[in-house]
Coordinates of C-alpha atoms in Angstrom, one line a residue:
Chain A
X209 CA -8.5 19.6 7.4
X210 CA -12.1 20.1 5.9
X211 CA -13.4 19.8 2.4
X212 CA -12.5 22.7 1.0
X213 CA -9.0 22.7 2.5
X214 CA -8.7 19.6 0.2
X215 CA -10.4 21.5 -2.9
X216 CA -7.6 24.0 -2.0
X217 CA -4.6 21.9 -2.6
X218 CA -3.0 22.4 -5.8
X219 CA -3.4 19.7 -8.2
X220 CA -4.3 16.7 -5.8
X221 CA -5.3 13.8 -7.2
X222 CA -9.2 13.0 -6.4
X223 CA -11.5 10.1 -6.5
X224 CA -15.2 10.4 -7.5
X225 CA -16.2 10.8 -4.0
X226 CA -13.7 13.6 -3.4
X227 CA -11.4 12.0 -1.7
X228 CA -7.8 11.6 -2.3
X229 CA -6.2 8.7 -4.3
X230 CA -2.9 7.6 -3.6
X231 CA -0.9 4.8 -6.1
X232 CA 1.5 3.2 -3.5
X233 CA 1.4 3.2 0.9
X234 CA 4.2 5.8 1.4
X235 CA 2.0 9.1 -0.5
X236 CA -0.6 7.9 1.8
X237 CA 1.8 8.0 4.7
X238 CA 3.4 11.9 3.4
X239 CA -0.4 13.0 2.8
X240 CA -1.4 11.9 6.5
X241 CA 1.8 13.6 8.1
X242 CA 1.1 16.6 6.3
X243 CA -2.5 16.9 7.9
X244 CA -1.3 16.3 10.9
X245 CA 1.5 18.9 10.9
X246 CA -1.2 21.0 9.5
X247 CA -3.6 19.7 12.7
X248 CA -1.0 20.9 15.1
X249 CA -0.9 24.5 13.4
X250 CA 2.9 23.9 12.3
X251 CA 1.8 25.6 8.7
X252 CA -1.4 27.1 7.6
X253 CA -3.4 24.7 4.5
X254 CA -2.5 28.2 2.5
X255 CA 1.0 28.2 3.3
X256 CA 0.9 24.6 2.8
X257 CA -0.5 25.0 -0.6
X258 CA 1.8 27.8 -2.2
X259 CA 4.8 26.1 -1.4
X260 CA 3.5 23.0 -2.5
X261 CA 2.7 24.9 -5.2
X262 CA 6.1 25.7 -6.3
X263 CA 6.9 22.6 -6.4
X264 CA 5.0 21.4 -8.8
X265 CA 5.7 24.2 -11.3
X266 CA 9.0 23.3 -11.7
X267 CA 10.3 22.7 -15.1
X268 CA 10.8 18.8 -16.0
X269 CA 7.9 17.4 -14.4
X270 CA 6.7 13.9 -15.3
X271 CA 3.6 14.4 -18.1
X272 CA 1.2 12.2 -17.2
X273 CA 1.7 13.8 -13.4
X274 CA 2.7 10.8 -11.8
X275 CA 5.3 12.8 -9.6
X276 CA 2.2 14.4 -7.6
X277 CA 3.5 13.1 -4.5
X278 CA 7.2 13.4 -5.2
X279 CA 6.7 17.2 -5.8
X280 CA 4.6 16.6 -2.3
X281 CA 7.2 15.1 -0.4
X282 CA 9.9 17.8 -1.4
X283 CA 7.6 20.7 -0.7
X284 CA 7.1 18.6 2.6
X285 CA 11.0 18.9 3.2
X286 CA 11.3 21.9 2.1
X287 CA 8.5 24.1 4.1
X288 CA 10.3 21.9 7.1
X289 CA 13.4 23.4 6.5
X290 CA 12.5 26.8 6.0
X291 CA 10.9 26.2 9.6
X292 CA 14.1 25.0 11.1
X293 CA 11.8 22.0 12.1
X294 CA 14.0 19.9 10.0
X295 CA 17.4 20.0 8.7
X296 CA 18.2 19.1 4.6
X297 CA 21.6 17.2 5.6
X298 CA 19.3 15.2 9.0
X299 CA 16.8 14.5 6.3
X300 CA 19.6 12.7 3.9
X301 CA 21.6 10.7 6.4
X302 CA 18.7 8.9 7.6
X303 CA 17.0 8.4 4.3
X304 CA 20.2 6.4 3.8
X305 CA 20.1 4.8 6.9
X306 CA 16.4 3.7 6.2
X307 CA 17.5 2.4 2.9
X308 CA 20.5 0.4 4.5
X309 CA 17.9 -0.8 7.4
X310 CA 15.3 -2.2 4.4
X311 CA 18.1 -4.3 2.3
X312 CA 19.5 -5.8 5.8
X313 CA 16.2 -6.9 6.6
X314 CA 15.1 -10.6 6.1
X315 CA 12.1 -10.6 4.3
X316 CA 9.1 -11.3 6.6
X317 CA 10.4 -9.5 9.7
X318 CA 9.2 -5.9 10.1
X319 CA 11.7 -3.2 8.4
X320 CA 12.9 -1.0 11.4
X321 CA 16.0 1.9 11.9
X322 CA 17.8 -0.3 14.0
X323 CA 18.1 -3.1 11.6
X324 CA 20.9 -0.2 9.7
X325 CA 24.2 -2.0 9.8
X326 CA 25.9 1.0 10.2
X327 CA 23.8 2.2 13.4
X328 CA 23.8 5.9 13.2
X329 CA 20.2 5.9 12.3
X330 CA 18.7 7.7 15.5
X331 CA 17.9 11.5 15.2
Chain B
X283 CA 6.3 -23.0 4.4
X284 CA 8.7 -22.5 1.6
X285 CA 12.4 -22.2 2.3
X286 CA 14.5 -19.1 0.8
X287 CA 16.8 -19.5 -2.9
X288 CA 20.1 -17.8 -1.4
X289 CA 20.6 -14.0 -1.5
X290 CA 21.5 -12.8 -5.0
X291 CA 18.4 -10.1 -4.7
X292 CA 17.7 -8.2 -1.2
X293 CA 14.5 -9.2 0.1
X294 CA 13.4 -5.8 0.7
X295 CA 14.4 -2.5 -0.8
X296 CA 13.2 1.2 0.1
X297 CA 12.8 3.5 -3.1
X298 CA 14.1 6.9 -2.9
X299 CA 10.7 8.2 -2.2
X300 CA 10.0 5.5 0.8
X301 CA 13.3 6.2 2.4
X302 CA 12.7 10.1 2.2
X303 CA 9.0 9.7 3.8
X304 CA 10.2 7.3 6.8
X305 CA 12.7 9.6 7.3
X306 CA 10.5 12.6 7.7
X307 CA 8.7 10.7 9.8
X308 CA 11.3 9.3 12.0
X309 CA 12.4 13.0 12.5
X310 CA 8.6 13.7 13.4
X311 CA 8.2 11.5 15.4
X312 CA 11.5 12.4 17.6
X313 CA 10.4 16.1 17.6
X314 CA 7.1 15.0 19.1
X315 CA 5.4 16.5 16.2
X316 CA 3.6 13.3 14.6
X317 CA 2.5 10.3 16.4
X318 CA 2.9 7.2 14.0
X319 CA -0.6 6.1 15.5
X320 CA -2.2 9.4 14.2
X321 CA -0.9 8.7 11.2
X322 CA -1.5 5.4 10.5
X323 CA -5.6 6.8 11.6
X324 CA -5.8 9.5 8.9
X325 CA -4.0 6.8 6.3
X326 CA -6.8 4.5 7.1
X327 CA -9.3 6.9 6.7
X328 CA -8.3 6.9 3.2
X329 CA -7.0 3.2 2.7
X330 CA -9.9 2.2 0.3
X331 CA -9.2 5.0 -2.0
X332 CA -7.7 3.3 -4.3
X333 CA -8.4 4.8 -7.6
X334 CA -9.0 2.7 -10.2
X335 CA -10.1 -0.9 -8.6
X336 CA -8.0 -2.7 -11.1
X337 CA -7.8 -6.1 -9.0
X338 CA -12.1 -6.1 -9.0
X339 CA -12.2 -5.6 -12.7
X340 CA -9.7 -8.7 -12.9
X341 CA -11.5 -10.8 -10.2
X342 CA -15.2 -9.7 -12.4
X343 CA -13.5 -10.5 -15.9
X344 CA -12.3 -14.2 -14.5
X345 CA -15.8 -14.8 -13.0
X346 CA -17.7 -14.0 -16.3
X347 CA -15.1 -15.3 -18.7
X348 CA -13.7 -18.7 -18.4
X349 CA -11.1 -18.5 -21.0
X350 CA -9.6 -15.1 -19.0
X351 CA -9.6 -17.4 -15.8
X352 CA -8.2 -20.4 -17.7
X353 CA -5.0 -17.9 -18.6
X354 CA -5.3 -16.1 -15.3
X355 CA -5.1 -19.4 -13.6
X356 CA -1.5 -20.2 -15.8
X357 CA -0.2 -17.1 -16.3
X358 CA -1.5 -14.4 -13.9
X359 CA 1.2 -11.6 -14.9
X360 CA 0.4 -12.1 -18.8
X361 CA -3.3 -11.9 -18.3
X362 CA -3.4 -8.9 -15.7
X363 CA -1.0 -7.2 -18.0
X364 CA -3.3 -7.7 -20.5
X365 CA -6.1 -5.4 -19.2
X366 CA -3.4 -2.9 -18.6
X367 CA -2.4 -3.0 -14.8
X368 CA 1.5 -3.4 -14.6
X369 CA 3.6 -2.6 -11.4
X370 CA 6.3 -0.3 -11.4
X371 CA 8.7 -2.9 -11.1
X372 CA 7.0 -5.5 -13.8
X373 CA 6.1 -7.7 -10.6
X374 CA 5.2 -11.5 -11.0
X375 CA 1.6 -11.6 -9.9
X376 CA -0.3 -15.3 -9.1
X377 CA -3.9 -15.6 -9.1
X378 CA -5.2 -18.1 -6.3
X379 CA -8.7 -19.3 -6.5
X380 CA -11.0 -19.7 -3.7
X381 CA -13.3 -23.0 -3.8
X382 CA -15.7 -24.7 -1.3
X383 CA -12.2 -26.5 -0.1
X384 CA -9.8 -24.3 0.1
X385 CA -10.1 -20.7 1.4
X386 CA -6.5 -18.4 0.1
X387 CA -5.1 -15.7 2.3
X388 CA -2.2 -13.6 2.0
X389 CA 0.4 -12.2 3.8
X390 CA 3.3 -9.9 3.4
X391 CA 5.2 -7.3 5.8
X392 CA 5.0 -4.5 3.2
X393 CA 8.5 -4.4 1.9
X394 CA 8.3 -4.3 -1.6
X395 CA 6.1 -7.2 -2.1
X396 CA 2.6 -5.7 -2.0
X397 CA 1.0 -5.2 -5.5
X398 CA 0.2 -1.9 -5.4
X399 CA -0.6 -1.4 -9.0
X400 CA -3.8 -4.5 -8.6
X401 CA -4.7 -4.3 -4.9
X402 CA -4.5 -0.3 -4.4
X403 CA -3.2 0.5 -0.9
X404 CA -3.1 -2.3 1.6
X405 CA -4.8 -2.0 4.7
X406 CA -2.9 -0.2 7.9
X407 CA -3.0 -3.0 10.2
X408 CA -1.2 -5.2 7.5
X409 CA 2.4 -4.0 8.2
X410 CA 1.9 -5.0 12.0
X411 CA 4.6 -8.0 12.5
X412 CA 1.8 -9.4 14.6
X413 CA -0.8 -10.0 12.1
X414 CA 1.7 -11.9 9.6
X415 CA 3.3 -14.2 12.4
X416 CA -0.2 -15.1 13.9
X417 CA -1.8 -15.2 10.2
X418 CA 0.5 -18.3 9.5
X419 CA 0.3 -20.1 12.8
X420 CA -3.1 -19.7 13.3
X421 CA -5.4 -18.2 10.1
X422 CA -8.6 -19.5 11.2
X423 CA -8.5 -17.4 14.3
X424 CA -7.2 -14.3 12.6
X425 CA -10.1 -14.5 10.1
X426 CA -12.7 -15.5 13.0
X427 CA -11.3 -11.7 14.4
X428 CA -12.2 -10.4 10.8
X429 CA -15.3 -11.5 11.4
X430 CA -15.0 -14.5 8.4
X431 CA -16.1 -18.0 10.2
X432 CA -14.9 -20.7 7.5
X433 CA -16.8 -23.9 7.1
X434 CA -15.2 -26.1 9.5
X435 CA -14.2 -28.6 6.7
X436 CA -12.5 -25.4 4.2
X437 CA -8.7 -26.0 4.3
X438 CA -6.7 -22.5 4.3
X439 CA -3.9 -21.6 2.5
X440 CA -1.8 -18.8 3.7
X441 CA 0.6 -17.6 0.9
X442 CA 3.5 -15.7 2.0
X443 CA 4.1 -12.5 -0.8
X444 CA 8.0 -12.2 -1.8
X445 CA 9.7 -9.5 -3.9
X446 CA 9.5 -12.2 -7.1
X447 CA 6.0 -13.0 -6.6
X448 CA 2.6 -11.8 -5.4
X449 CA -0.7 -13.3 -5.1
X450 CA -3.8 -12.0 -5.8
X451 CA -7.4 -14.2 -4.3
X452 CA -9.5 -14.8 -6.5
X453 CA -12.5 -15.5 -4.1
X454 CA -15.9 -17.1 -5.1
X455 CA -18.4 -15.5 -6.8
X456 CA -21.6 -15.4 -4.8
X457 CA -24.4 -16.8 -5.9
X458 CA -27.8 -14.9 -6.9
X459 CA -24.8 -12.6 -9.1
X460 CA -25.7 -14.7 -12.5
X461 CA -27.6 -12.1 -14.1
X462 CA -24.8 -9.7 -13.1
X463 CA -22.2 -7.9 -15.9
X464 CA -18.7 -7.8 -15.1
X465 CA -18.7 -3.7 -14.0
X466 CA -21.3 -4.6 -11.3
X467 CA -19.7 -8.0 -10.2
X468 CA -16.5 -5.6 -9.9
X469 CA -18.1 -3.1 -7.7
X470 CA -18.9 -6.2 -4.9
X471 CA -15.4 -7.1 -4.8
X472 CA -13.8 -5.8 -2.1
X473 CA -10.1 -5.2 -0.9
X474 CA -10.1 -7.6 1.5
X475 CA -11.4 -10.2 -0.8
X476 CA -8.5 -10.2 -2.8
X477 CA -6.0 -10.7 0.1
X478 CA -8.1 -13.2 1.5
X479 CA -9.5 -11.7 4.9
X480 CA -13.1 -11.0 3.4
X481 CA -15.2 -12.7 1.3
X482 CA -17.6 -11.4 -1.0
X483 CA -21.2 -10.9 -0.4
X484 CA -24.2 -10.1 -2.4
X485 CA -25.2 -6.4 -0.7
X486 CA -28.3 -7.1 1.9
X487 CA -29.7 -4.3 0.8
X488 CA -32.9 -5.4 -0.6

């Protein structure tokens, strides 16, 4: 990940001092994973970038292009898939589970899988 | 410590887009592909970008205008709101001021509670369930590890963020700043200020 890997990516938001700019934690959190993947040499920053890419030249996006990182997060699961890495159906049981784990949890105790009444969270 | 009104809400909710990402990362993480901890290092790298620092221009505006911090004080939502920062979900904010007596710090576990739309992104080392258990028993050692020693005799008031209502510090406004306009107060306030775990400085720099 260098400079003009970041320069590279289609459409990413930027701050003054080049940097990304993210709105709320989790982009942050899909941004990093996707260096890292990219770290580990899982996909190439170009391969990265022309499915991303796709993405974001779908039809209905949002105008004022604050679905960035939604368009990110499916090209995410999507280049995942096509890697066999991860699978669609995996992906949308435990984004359930995740969401089930977050309502069961008290507020001010740490949001974790296990907390997922229905306990089928694990991968 | 303030008791809980019984459940009609859930305390904590993922959006579509939060579940999706822990997910991915849950699946990573099993495949030995990410390491949260790696994560959590390159997120940090980039914590402080926060784009527009719409919680400094609203901590600036109250310091130079006392009628804005006479509304922020009674009705923070209505007065942020005014200079344009609104949350996705129309979140209750409250300001709390700092003064010689009382310093305000805030915790939350990162459910849904954090204001986003005024802070920017919190710091990494605020979701650890360690920091908020220890930052209400004991705040004046969690802020000596920040590196902020409080006057002995400054009370501290930790202030626990729910999904109804979040609080934003107003801190202090250093002295040798009174020649200074509200975009270059702004520019001194800092993240941490504004959840309490910093206070703010005049730079050193000469």
């Amino acid at each position: 990940m260098n400079a003009r890997d970041l320069l590279g990516t289609p459409g990413l938001p930027l701050a003054q001092d080049g940097g990304p700019v993210f709105a709320e934690p989790w982009q942050a959190e899909a941004f990093a994973m996707t260096v890292r993947l990219h770290e580990r040499g899982v996909f190439s920053w170009s391969e990265w970038a022309e499915v991303l890419s796709q993405e974001l030249y779908r039809p209905g996006r949002c105008v004022d292009g604050s679905d960035y990182y939604d368009c990110w997060v499916a090209a995410l699961s999507r280049i995942l898939s096509e890697l066999s890495i991860v699978r669609g159906d995996d992906l949308v049981r435990l984004s359930e589970a995740w969401q089930r784990a977050a309502e069961a949890t008290p507020h001010g105790m740490p949001i974790v899988l296990e907390n997922d009444p229905l306990g089928k969270g694990a991968a | 410590m303030h008791d809980h009104d019984d459940d009609h809400h859930h305390d904590n909710h993922f959006s579509d887009m939060q579940a999706r990402v822990k997910a991915l990362e849950t699946l990573l993480t099993a495949k030995g592909l990410i390491d949260p901890k790696a994560i959590d290092a390159i997120v940090e790298t980039y914590e402080t970008k926060i784009g527009p620092r719409n919680g400094a221009h609203v901590v600036a505006k109250a310091w130079t205008d006392p009628e804005f911090a006479a509304w922020l004080k009674r009705d923070a939502t209505a007065a942020i709101a005014s200079l344009g920062y609104t949350g996705r979900q129309g979140e209750h904010m409250r300001a709390v001021f700092n003064t010689p007596e009382t310093h305000n710090l805030v915790v939350c576990t990162l459910c849904s509670c954090y204001p986003w739309s005024v802070l920017g992104l919190p710091p990494v080392w605020y979701k650890a369930p360690a920091y908020r258990s220890r930052a209400v028993i004991d705040p004046r050692g969690v802020l000596a590890e920040f590196g902020l020693a409080l006057p002995e005799g400054q009370a501290i008031r930790v202030w626990d963020s729910t999904a109804e209502l979040r609080y934003l510090v107003i801190p202090e406004r250093p002295a040798g700043t009174e020649a200074m306009g509200e975009a270059e107060l702004a520019a001194l306030v800092s993240r941490d200020a504004m959840i309490g775990t910093a206070i703010v400085h005049l730079a050193e720099a000469a």
